[in-house]
Tab-separated table of C-alpha atoms in Angstrom:
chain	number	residue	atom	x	y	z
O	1	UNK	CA	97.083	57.533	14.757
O	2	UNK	CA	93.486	58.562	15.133
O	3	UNK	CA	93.089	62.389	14.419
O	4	UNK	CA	90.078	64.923	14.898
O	5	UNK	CA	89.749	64.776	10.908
O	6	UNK	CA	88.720	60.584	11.300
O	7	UNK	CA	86.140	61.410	14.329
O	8	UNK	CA	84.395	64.174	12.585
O	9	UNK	CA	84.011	61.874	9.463
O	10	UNK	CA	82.663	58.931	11.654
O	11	UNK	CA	80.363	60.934	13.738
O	12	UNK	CA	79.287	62.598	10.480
O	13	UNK	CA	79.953	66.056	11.776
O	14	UNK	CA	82.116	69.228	11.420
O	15	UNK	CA	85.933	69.440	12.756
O	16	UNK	CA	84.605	72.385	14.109
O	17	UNK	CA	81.909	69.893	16.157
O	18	UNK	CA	84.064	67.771	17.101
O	19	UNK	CA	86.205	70.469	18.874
O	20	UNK	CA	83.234	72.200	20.642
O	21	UNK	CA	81.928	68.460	21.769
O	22	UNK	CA	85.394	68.218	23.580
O	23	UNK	CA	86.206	71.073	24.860
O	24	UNK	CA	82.335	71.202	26.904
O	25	UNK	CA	80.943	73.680	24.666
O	26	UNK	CA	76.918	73.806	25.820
O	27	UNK	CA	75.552	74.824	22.899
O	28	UNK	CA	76.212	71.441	21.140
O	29	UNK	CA	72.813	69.505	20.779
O	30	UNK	CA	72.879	66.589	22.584
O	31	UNK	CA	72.061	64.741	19.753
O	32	UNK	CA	75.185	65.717	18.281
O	33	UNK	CA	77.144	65.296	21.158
O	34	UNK	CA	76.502	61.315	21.888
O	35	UNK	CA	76.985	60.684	18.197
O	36	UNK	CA	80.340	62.802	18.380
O	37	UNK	CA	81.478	60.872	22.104
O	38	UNK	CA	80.719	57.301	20.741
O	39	UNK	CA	83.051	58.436	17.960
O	40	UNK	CA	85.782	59.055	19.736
O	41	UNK	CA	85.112	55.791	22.471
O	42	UNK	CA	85.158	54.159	19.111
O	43	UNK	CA	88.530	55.412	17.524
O	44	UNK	CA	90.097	55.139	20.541
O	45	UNK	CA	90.993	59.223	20.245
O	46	UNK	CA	92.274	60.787	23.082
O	47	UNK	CA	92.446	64.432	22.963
O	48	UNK	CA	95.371	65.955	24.256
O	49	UNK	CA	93.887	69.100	26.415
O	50	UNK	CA	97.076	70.713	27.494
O	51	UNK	CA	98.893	70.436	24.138
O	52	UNK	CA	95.629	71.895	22.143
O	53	UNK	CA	95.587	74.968	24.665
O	54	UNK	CA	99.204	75.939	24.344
O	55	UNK	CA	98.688	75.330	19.951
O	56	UNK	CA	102.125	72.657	20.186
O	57	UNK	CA	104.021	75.302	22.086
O	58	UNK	CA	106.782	73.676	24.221
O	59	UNK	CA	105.789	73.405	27.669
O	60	UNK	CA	109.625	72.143	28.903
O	61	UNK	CA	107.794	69.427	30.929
O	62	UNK	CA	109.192	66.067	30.604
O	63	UNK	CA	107.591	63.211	32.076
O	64	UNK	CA	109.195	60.209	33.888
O	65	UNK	CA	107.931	56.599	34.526
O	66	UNK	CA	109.600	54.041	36.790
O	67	UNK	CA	108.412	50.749	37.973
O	68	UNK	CA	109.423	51.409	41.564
O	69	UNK	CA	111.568	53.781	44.042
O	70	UNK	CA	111.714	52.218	46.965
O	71	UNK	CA	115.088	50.077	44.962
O	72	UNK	CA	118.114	52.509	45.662
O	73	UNK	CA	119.171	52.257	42.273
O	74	UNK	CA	116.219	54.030	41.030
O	75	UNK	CA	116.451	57.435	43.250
O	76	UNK	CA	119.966	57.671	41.763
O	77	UNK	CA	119.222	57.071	38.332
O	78	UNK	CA	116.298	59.819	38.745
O	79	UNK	CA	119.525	62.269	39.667
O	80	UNK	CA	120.773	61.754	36.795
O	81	UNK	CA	117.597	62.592	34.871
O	82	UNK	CA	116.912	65.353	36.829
O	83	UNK	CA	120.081	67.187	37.166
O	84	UNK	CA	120.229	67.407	33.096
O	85	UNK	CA	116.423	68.181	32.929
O	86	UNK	CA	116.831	71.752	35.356
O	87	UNK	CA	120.443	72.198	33.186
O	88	UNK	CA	118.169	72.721	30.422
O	89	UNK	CA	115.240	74.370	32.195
O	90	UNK	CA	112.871	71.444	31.910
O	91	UNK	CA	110.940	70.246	34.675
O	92	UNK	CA	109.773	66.314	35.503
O	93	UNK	CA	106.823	65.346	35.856
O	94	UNK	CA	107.366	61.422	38.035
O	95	UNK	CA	105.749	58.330	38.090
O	96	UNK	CA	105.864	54.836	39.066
O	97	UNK	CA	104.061	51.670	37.167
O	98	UNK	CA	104.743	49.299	39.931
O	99	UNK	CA	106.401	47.172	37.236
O	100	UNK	CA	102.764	46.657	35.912
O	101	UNK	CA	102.152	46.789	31.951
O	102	UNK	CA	98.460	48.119	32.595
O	103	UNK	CA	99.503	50.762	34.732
O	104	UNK	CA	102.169	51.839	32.972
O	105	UNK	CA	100.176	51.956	30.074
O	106	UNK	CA	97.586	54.137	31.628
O	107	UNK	CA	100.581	56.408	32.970
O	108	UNK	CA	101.700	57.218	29.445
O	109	UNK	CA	98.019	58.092	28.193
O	110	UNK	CA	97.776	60.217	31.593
O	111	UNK	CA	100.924	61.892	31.124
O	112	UNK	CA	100.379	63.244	27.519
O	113	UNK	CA	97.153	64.207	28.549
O	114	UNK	CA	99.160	66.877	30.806
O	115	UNK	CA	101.114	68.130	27.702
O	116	UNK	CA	104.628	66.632	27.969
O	117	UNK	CA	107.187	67.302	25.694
O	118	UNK	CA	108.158	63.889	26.021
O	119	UNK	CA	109.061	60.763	27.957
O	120	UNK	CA	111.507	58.975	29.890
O	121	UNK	CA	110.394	55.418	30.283
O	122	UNK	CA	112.104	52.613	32.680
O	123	UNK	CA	109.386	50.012	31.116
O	124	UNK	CA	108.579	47.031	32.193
O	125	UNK	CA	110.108	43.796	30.351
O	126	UNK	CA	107.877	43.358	27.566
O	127	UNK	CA	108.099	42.908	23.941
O	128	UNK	CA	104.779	43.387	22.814
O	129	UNK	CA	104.587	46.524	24.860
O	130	UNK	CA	101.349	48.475	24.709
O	131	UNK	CA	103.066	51.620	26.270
O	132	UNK	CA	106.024	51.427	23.552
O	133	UNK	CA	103.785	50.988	20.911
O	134	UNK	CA	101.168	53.955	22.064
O	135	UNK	CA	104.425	55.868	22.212
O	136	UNK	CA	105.429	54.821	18.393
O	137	UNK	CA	101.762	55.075	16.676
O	138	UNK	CA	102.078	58.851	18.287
O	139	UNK	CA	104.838	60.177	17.346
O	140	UNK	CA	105.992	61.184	20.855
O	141	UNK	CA	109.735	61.393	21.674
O	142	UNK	CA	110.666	58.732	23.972
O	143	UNK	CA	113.978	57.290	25.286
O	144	UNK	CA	113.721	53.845	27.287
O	145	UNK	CA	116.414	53.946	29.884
O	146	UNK	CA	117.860	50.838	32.641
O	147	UNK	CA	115.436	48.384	30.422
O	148	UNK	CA	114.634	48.014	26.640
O	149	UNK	CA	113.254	44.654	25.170
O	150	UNK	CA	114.984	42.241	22.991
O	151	UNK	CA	115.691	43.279	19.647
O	152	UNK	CA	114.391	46.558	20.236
O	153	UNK	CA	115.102	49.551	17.571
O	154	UNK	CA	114.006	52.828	19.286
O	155	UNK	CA	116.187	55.138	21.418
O	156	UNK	CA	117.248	53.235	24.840
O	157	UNK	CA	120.252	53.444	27.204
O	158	UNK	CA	120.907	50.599	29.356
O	159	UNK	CA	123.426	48.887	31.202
O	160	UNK	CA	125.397	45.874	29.630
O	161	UNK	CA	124.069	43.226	32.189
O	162	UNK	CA	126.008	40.393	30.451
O	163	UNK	CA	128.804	41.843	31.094
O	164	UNK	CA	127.450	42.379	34.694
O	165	UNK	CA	127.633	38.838	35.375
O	166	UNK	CA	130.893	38.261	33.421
O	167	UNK	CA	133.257	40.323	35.681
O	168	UNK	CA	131.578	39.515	38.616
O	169	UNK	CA	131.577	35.481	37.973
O	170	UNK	CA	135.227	35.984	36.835
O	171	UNK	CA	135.936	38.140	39.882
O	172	UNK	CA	135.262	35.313	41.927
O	173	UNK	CA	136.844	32.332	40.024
O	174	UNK	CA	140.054	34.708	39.775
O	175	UNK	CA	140.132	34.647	43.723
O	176	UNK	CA	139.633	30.607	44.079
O	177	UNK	CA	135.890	30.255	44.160
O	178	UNK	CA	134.487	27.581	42.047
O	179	UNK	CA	131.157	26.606	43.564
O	180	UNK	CA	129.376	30.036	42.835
O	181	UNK	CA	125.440	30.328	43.622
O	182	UNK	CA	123.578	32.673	41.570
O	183	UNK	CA	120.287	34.295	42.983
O	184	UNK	CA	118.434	36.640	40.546
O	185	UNK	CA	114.263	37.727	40.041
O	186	UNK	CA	112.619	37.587	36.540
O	187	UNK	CA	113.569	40.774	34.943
O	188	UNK	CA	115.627	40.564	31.569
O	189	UNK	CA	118.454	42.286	33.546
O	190	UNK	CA	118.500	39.599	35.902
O	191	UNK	CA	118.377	36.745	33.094
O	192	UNK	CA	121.321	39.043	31.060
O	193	UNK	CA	123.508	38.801	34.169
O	194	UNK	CA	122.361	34.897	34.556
O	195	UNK	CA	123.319	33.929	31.593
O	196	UNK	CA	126.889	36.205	31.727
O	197	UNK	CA	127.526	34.155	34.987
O	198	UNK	CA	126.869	31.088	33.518
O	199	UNK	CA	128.804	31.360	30.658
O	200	UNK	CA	132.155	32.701	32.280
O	201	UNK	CA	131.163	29.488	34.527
O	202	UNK	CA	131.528	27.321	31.716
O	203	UNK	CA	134.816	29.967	30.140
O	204	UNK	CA	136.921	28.521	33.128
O	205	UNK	CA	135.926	24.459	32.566
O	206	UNK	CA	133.277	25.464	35.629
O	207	UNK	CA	129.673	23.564	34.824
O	208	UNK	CA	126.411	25.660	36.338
O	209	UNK	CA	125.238	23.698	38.968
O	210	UNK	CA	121.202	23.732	38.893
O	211	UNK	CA	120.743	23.251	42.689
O	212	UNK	CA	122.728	26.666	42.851
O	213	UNK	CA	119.886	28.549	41.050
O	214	UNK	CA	118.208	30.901	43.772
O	215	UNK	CA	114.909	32.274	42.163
O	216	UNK	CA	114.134	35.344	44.010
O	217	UNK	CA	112.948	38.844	43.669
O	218	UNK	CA	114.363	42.418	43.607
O	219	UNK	CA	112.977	43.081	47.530
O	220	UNK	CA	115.972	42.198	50.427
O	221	UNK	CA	113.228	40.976	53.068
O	222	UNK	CA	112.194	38.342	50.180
O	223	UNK	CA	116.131	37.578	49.026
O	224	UNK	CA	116.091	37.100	52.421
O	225	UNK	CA	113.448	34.380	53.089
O	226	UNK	CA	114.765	32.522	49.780
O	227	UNK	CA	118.268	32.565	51.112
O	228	UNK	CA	116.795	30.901	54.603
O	229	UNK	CA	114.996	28.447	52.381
O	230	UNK	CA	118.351	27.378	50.174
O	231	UNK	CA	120.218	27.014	53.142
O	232	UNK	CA	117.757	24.645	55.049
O	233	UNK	CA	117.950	22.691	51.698
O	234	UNK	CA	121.214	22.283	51.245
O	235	UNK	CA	124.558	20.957	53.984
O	236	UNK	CA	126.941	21.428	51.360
O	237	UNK	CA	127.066	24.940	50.674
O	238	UNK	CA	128.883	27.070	47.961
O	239	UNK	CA	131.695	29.295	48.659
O	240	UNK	CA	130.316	32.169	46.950
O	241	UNK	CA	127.087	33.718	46.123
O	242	UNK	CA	126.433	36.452	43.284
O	243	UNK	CA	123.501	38.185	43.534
O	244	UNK	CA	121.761	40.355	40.401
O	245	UNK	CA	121.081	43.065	42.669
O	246	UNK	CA	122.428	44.718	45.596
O	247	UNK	CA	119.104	44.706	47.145
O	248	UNK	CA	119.319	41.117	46.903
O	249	UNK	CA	122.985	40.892	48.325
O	250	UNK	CA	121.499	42.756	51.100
O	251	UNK	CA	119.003	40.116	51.956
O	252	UNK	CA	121.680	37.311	51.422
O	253	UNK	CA	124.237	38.927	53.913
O	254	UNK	CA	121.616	38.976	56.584
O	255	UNK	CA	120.381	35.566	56.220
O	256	UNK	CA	123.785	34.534	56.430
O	257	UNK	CA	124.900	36.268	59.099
O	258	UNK	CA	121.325	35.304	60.714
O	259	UNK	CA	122.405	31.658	60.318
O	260	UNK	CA	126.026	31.862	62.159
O	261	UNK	CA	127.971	32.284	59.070
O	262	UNK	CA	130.735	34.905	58.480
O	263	UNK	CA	131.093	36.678	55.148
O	264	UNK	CA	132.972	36.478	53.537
O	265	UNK	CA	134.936	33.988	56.177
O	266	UNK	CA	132.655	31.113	55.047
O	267	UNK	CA	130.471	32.483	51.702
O	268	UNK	CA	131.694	35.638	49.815
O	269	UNK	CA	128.793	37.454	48.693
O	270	UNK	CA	129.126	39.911	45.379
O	271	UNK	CA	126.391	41.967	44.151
O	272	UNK	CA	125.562	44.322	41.059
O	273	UNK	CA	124.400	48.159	40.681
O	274	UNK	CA	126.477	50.002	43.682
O	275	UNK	CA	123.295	51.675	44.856
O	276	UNK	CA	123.989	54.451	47.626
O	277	UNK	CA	123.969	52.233	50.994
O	278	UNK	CA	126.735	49.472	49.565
O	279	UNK	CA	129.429	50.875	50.803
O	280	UNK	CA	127.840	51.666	54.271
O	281	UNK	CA	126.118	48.122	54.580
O	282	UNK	CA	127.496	46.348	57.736
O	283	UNK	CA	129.724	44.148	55.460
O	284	UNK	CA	130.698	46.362	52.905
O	285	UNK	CA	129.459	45.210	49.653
O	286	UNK	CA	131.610	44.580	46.533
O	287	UNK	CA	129.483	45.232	43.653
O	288	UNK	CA	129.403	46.028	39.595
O	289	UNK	CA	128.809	49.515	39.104
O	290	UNK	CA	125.737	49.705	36.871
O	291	UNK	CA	126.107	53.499	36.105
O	292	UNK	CA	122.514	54.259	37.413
O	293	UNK	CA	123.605	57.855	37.445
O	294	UNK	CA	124.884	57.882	34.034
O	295	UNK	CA	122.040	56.004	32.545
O	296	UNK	CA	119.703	58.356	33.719
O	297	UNK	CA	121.990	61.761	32.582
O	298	UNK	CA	122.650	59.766	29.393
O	299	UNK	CA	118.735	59.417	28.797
O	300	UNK	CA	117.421	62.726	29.682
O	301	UNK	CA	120.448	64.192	27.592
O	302	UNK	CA	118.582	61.884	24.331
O	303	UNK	CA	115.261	62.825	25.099
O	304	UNK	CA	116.055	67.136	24.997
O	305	UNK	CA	117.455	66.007	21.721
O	306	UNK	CA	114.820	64.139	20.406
O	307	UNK	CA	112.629	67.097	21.214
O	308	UNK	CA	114.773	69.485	19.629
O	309	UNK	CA	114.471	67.073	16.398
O	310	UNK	CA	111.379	64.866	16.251
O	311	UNK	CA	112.399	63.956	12.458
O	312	UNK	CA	115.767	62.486	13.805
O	313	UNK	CA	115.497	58.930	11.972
O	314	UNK	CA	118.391	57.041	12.932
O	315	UNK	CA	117.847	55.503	16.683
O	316	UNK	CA	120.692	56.260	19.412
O	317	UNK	CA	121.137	53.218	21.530
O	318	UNK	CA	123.347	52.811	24.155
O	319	UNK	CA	124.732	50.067	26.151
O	320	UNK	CA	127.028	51.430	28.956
O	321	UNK	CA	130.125	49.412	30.649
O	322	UNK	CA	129.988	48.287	34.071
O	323	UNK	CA	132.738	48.557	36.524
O	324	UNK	CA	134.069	46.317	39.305
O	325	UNK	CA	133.354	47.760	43.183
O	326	UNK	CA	136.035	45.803	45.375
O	327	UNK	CA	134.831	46.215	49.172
O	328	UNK	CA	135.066	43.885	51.954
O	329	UNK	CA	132.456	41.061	51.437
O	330	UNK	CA	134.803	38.498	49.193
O	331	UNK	CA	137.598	36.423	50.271
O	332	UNK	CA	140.082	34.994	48.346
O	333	UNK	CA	140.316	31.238	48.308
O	334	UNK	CA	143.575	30.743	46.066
O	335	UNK	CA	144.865	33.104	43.285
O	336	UNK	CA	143.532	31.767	40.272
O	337	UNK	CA	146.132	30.167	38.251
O	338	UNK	CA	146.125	29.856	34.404
């Protein structure tokens, strides 16, 4: 990490120079002060304003980045951040990335620059994160919560997705379904709860039929132009479709329903999260719970800790259980017989 020590030796100058340049003192020669500002451009140094003022007081500010809140799931999951935050007398400070790795990046820089203690990140899907790794080289107390990359060691709380698409594939064969559509975005979530579907699929002697791959995203009105599509493409339809998202399962009830067909009369449709409006959809959904609540409470609960003890060395990660959500929008073919 770049300090004020390694500008004041580039620029040739005084800590003491270094401090006045930043903090707009006019009595700096301007000489001085262009040597001192192409420095820091340099170094890359960012000066944290807010955290110099208050001389690494606490300010009980945490901040909070999400890719998006117009998904359910994510207003729910902030809850549960929230409610713990206020329990402890911490405040949030939100924002959204709009699932972009620049912008999130700039976010983080942004939000340090406003003093945080630290941060509760719902990053994007991305290994080679430049947020994550800003976060690391500073020493800041982070917690990554709904999505951490592969092989990741830092502090994270997540839903098992796998598992997400086990119970829900195995909720289906169980009720007589074999020909199972799968219809999922490119998130790692999505490709967790792919690849649980497809290997229960292959658990019961089932093999994953290509043609039944839906490639969508996590937005109903666009589930629900790529349902249209798979249906003009294909007479013989599946008796089931699981979708990675309720947002999704949203969009592929109302294409179906669009298109004549009763669900679950003629396709059962299961989805995964349980966001807020499943139960109250016009078919009521049955979903996997995917604990946004307690992801986001589980998080926050991490993070206070972290601050509390920034020298903590051993990582807490977490990978909560999801639960089946048995509404009205499956129908049992047969009961599955072993």
């Amino acid at each position: 990490m770049v300090t004020i020590k390694d500008v004041a030796k580039k620029a040739n100058v005084s800590i003491a120079t270094v401090s006045a340049v930043i903090n707009g003192n006019k009595f700096v020669s301007e000489e001085l002060k262009k040597r001192v500002e192409a420095a820091i451009k340099d170094m890359g140094y960012r000066p944290n304003k807010l955290a110099r003022s208050l001389k690494k007081k606490k300010t009980f500010l945490i901040g909070v980045i999400v890719t998006e809140i117009t998904n359910p799931f994510y207003p729910l999951m902030l809850k549960g951040v929230e409610d713990i935050a206020l329990a402890n007398n911490y405040k949030i400070m939100l924002c959204t990335s709009g699932d972009r790795p620049e912008k999130e990046y700039e976010l983080v820089q942004s939000i340090m620059d406003q003093g945080v203690d630290g941060i509760v990140l719902a990053t994007v899907d991305k290994e080679d994160s430049k947020s994550i790794q800003y976060l690391k080289e500073h020493n800041i107390a982070h917690v990554l919560i709904n999505r951490a990359p592969k092989e990741y060691e830092g502090n994270f709380v997540r839903i098992n997705s796998y598992k997400v698409g086990e119970i829900a594939t195995e909720y289906l064969i169980q009720n007589g379904h074999k020909d199972i559509a799968f219809i999922g975005g490119d998130r790692l979530n999505s490709w967790e709860r792919e690849k649980g579907y497809r290997d229960t699929l292959l658990k019961y002697g089932i093999t994953p039929k290509e043609n039944l791959m839906i490639r969508s995203e996590y937005d109903t009105s666009v589930s629900y132009q790529d349902i249209q599509t798979f249906l003009d493409k294909h007479t013989d339809l599946p008796t089931a479709i699981f979708a990675a998202s309720d947002v999704m399962a949203f969009g592929t009830i109302k294409a179906l329903l669009d298109r004549g067909y009763d669900v679950p009369g003629d396709i059962s449709v299961i989805g995964s999260d349980n966001i807020t409006f499943s139960e109250d959809f016009r078919i009521p959904l049955t979903t996997v719970d995917a604990q946004a609540y307690e992801i986001g409470k589980k998080g926050c609960e991490m993070l206070i800790k972290l601050i509390k003890d920034k020298n903590k060395d051993k990582a807490e990660q977490h990978l909560l259980e999801p639960t089946l959500v048995i509404r009205e929008s499956c129908k049992t073919l047969e009961v599955y017989d072993k």
